[in-house]
């Protein structure tokens, strides 16, 4: 696996799973559609079991953990098989835990000062969240001149229509989104629909 989360795929699905039994068929549909990097968020009690299942049963997937907000989250998800970590924000304690984990990570930022603080600590790859609410493409474009060494995965409010404008920016490596895993499709087990949406998403960069 590349050491950079940003280079795994142009789009990283952000997945919320209520039932761990859905994890494997969902991951297989996403991989078949061309999206191998899958961020399973720690927003439900099923998340850790979902990460374990994908790590064990879908070898072509690169499963990561999202909504990582504590050192305990870091240790639990890496033990479950997470191969990358994503946080909505960061603190010194969380950053230290992610650095010590041995897996790639994207700490979340939404301000210039947060970006500079991470650069001081040797971190150049970050999640920009919540992307649309925090200024979108205009904000990221403005950051690229004074802080060209920082690269981002914008997440939050991004759609199939808006993804290309983010991916066209020089400081954006990939985007995160959930439009290819609609809740009704997951609830219905409509994996063919998920695969079709994933295929559309994987083609956004051309």
Tab-separated table of C-alpha atoms in Angstrom:
chain	number	residue	atom	x	y	z
A	1	UNK	CA	0.000	0.000	0.000
A	2	UNK	CA	1.180	3.506	-0.747
A	3	UNK	CA	2.206	5.446	2.339
A	4	UNK	CA	-0.164	8.211	1.254
A	5	UNK	CA	-3.902	7.956	1.784
A	6	UNK	CA	-4.315	10.721	-0.772
A	7	UNK	CA	-2.948	8.583	-3.599
A	8	UNK	CA	-5.094	5.470	-3.106
A	9	UNK	CA	-8.022	6.658	-5.226
A	10	UNK	CA	-9.530	9.975	-6.340
A	11	UNK	CA	-12.609	9.366	-4.189
A	12	UNK	CA	-12.765	7.765	-0.738
A	13	UNK	CA	-16.238	6.547	0.259
A	14	UNK	CA	-17.203	7.671	3.758
A	15	UNK	CA	-19.307	4.837	5.129
A	16	UNK	CA	-21.683	4.710	8.101
A	17	UNK	CA	-22.803	1.159	8.836
A	18	UNK	CA	-25.595	0.284	11.230
A	19	UNK	CA	-25.165	-3.469	10.640
A	20	UNK	CA	-21.745	-5.099	10.353
A	21	UNK	CA	-23.299	-7.793	8.152
A	22	UNK	CA	-23.488	-5.196	5.381
A	23	UNK	CA	-19.768	-4.449	5.505
A	24	UNK	CA	-18.422	-7.164	3.233
A	25	UNK	CA	-20.975	-6.912	0.394
A	26	UNK	CA	-20.737	-3.117	0.513
A	27	UNK	CA	-16.945	-3.196	0.345
A	28	UNK	CA	-17.021	-5.677	-2.520
A	29	UNK	CA	-19.408	-3.426	-4.460
A	30	UNK	CA	-17.195	-0.383	-3.892
A	31	UNK	CA	-14.048	-2.243	-4.959
A	32	UNK	CA	-15.815	-3.583	-8.047
A	33	UNK	CA	-16.773	-0.014	-8.906
A	34	UNK	CA	-13.163	1.138	-8.652
A	35	UNK	CA	-13.055	2.577	-5.142
A	36	UNK	CA	-10.717	0.392	-3.050
A	37	UNK	CA	-10.072	2.867	-0.222
A	38	UNK	CA	-13.006	2.759	2.183
A	39	UNK	CA	-13.376	4.907	5.298
A	40	UNK	CA	-15.652	3.271	7.875
A	41	UNK	CA	-16.671	5.925	10.373
A	42	UNK	CA	-16.798	5.259	14.099
A	43	UNK	CA	-20.304	6.657	14.366
A	44	UNK	CA	-22.065	3.376	15.131
A	45	UNK	CA	-21.541	0.394	17.388
A	46	UNK	CA	-21.076	-1.779	14.291
A	47	UNK	CA	-18.010	0.101	13.051
A	48	UNK	CA	-15.234	-1.982	14.588
A	49	UNK	CA	-16.819	-5.265	13.532
A	50	UNK	CA	-17.309	-3.815	10.047
A	51	UNK	CA	-13.625	-2.890	9.808
A	52	UNK	CA	-12.626	-6.378	11.001
A	53	UNK	CA	-14.877	-8.047	8.440
A	54	UNK	CA	-13.662	-5.977	5.503
A	55	UNK	CA	-10.014	-6.424	6.496
A	56	UNK	CA	-10.468	-10.189	6.741
A	57	UNK	CA	-12.733	-10.895	3.779
A	58	UNK	CA	-12.148	-8.244	1.094
A	59	UNK	CA	-8.431	-8.377	0.282
A	60	UNK	CA	-8.663	-5.842	-2.534
A	61	UNK	CA	-10.102	-3.207	-0.206
A	62	UNK	CA	-7.978	-0.797	1.796
A	63	UNK	CA	-10.159	-0.237	4.826
A	64	UNK	CA	-9.633	2.737	7.092
A	65	UNK	CA	-11.299	4.247	10.124
A	66	UNK	CA	-12.966	7.650	10.174
A	67	UNK	CA	-14.251	9.859	12.993
A	68	UNK	CA	-11.141	8.916	14.979
A	69	UNK	CA	-11.113	11.303	17.941
A	70	UNK	CA	-9.109	9.575	20.699
A	71	UNK	CA	-6.029	7.481	21.320
A	72	UNK	CA	-8.363	4.610	22.192
A	73	UNK	CA	-10.036	4.930	18.799
A	74	UNK	CA	-6.593	4.701	17.194
A	75	UNK	CA	-5.580	1.525	19.018
A	76	UNK	CA	-8.959	-0.166	18.635
A	77	UNK	CA	-9.247	0.471	14.904
A	78	UNK	CA	-5.672	-0.490	14.059
A	79	UNK	CA	-6.161	-3.712	16.030
A	80	UNK	CA	-9.333	-4.329	14.005
A	81	UNK	CA	-7.392	-4.030	10.758
A	82	UNK	CA	-7.689	-0.373	9.767
A	83	UNK	CA	-4.957	0.550	7.291
A	84	UNK	CA	-5.423	4.299	7.540
A	85	UNK	CA	-6.972	6.756	10.009
A	86	UNK	CA	-9.017	9.898	9.449
A	87	UNK	CA	-10.044	12.422	12.103
A	88	UNK	CA	-12.453	15.374	11.868
A	89	UNK	CA	-10.012	17.487	13.887
A	90	UNK	CA	-6.925	16.992	16.007
A	91	UNK	CA	-5.269	17.613	19.348
A	92	UNK	CA	-1.674	16.988	20.375
A	93	UNK	CA	-2.654	13.761	22.143
A	94	UNK	CA	-4.605	12.464	19.150
A	95	UNK	CA	-1.861	13.435	16.723
A	96	UNK	CA	0.761	11.658	18.825
A	97	UNK	CA	-1.366	8.512	18.915
A	98	UNK	CA	-1.912	8.573	15.149
A	99	UNK	CA	1.787	9.125	14.510
A	100	UNK	CA	2.640	6.189	16.768
A	101	UNK	CA	0.112	3.888	15.115
A	102	UNK	CA	2.326	2.965	12.194
A	103	UNK	CA	-0.428	3.529	9.627
A	104	UNK	CA	-1.068	6.558	7.383
A	105	UNK	CA	-3.406	9.172	8.819
A	106	UNK	CA	-5.234	12.357	7.875
A	107	UNK	CA	-5.850	14.779	10.753
A	108	UNK	CA	-8.746	17.140	10.142
A	109	UNK	CA	-8.329	20.895	9.670
A	110	UNK	CA	-10.568	23.798	8.735
A	111	UNK	CA	-8.356	26.841	9.371
A	112	UNK	CA	-5.022	28.143	8.155
A	113	UNK	CA	-3.607	28.120	11.687
A	114	UNK	CA	-4.409	24.409	12.060
A	115	UNK	CA	-2.636	23.691	8.786
A	116	UNK	CA	0.458	25.630	9.873
A	117	UNK	CA	0.472	23.867	13.244
A	118	UNK	CA	0.468	20.473	11.525
A	119	UNK	CA	3.203	21.525	9.117
A	120	UNK	CA	5.306	22.486	12.164
A	121	UNK	CA	4.880	18.899	13.360
A	122	UNK	CA	5.944	17.419	10.044
A	123	UNK	CA	2.466	16.511	8.817
A	124	UNK	CA	1.757	17.538	5.220
A	125	UNK	CA	-1.356	15.472	4.410
A	126	UNK	CA	-4.666	16.443	6.002
A	127	UNK	CA	-8.417	16.150	5.821
A	128	UNK	CA	-10.200	19.443	5.095
A	129	UNK	CA	-13.490	19.283	6.973
A	130	UNK	CA	-16.270	20.283	6.716
A	131	UNK	CA	-15.229	21.197	3.191
A	132	UNK	CA	-18.267	22.998	1.820
A	133	UNK	CA	-19.129	24.743	5.089
A	134	UNK	CA	-15.503	25.790	5.672
A	135	UNK	CA	-15.050	27.569	2.353
A	136	UNK	CA	-14.882	24.872	-0.303
A	137	UNK	CA	-12.692	25.123	-3.364
A	138	UNK	CA	-12.148	28.872	-2.990
A	139	UNK	CA	-10.620	28.389	0.462
A	140	UNK	CA	-8.355	25.535	-0.635
A	141	UNK	CA	-7.238	27.454	-3.712
A	142	UNK	CA	-6.313	30.391	-1.484
A	143	UNK	CA	-4.205	28.102	0.724
A	144	UNK	CA	-2.212	26.653	-2.164
A	145	UNK	CA	0.010	29.704	-2.741
A	146	UNK	CA	1.282	30.356	0.816
A	147	UNK	CA	1.188	26.688	1.899
A	148	UNK	CA	1.993	24.611	-1.202
A	149	UNK	CA	3.454	21.763	0.861
A	150	UNK	CA	0.059	20.948	2.404
A	151	UNK	CA	-2.142	18.416	0.587
A	152	UNK	CA	-5.765	17.704	1.399
A	153	UNK	CA	-8.653	15.276	1.240
A	154	UNK	CA	-11.700	17.564	1.392
A	155	UNK	CA	-14.766	15.910	2.924
A	156	UNK	CA	-18.169	17.231	3.896
A	157	UNK	CA	-20.935	18.169	1.508
A	158	UNK	CA	-19.091	17.046	-1.623
A	159	UNK	CA	-21.097	15.449	-4.441
A	160	UNK	CA	-20.431	13.806	-7.782
A	161	UNK	CA	-21.058	17.194	-9.395
A	162	UNK	CA	-18.663	19.152	-7.189
A	163	UNK	CA	-15.880	16.556	-6.844
A	164	UNK	CA	-14.110	17.445	-10.128
A	165	UNK	CA	-13.660	21.095	-9.110
A	166	UNK	CA	-11.919	19.961	-5.921
A	167	UNK	CA	-9.780	17.380	-7.694
A	168	UNK	CA	-8.614	20.001	-10.187
A	169	UNK	CA	-6.851	21.899	-7.384
A	170	UNK	CA	-3.080	21.292	-7.080
A	171	UNK	CA	-3.263	20.746	-3.311
A	172	UNK	CA	-6.081	18.165	-3.383
A	173	UNK	CA	-5.125	14.502	-3.644
A	174	UNK	CA	-8.570	12.977	-3.260
A	175	UNK	CA	-12.025	13.769	-1.913
A	176	UNK	CA	-14.206	11.982	0.602
A	177	UNK	CA	-17.923	11.548	0.160
A	178	UNK	CA	-20.929	9.396	0.877
A	179	UNK	CA	-23.053	9.950	-2.232
A	180	UNK	CA	-22.072	6.537	-3.641
A	181	UNK	CA	-23.308	4.741	-0.508
A	182	UNK	CA	-26.852	6.130	-0.082
A	183	UNK	CA	-28.538	4.894	3.081
A	184	UNK	CA	-31.552	3.507	1.226
A	185	UNK	CA	-29.369	1.399	-1.069
A	186	UNK	CA	-27.395	0.015	1.864
A	187	UNK	CA	-30.579	-0.725	3.838
A	188	UNK	CA	-32.042	-2.530	0.837
A	189	UNK	CA	-28.860	-4.433	0.074
A	190	UNK	CA	-28.847	-2.929	-3.412
A	191	UNK	CA	-25.173	-3.585	-4.020
A	192	UNK	CA	-25.541	-3.291	-7.795
A	193	UNK	CA	-26.618	0.318	-7.335
A	194	UNK	CA	-23.687	0.983	-5.023
A	195	UNK	CA	-21.321	-0.491	-7.610
A	196	UNK	CA	-22.792	1.727	-10.355
A	197	UNK	CA	-22.450	4.846	-8.200
A	198	UNK	CA	-18.904	3.853	-7.257
A	199	UNK	CA	-18.007	3.433	-10.911
A	200	UNK	CA	-19.313	6.938	-11.658
A	201	UNK	CA	-17.322	8.314	-8.737
A	202	UNK	CA	-14.112	6.534	-9.709
A	203	UNK	CA	-14.253	8.172	-13.126
A	204	UNK	CA	-14.511	11.763	-11.890
A	205	UNK	CA	-10.863	12.500	-12.579
A	206	UNK	CA	-11.234	11.210	-16.139
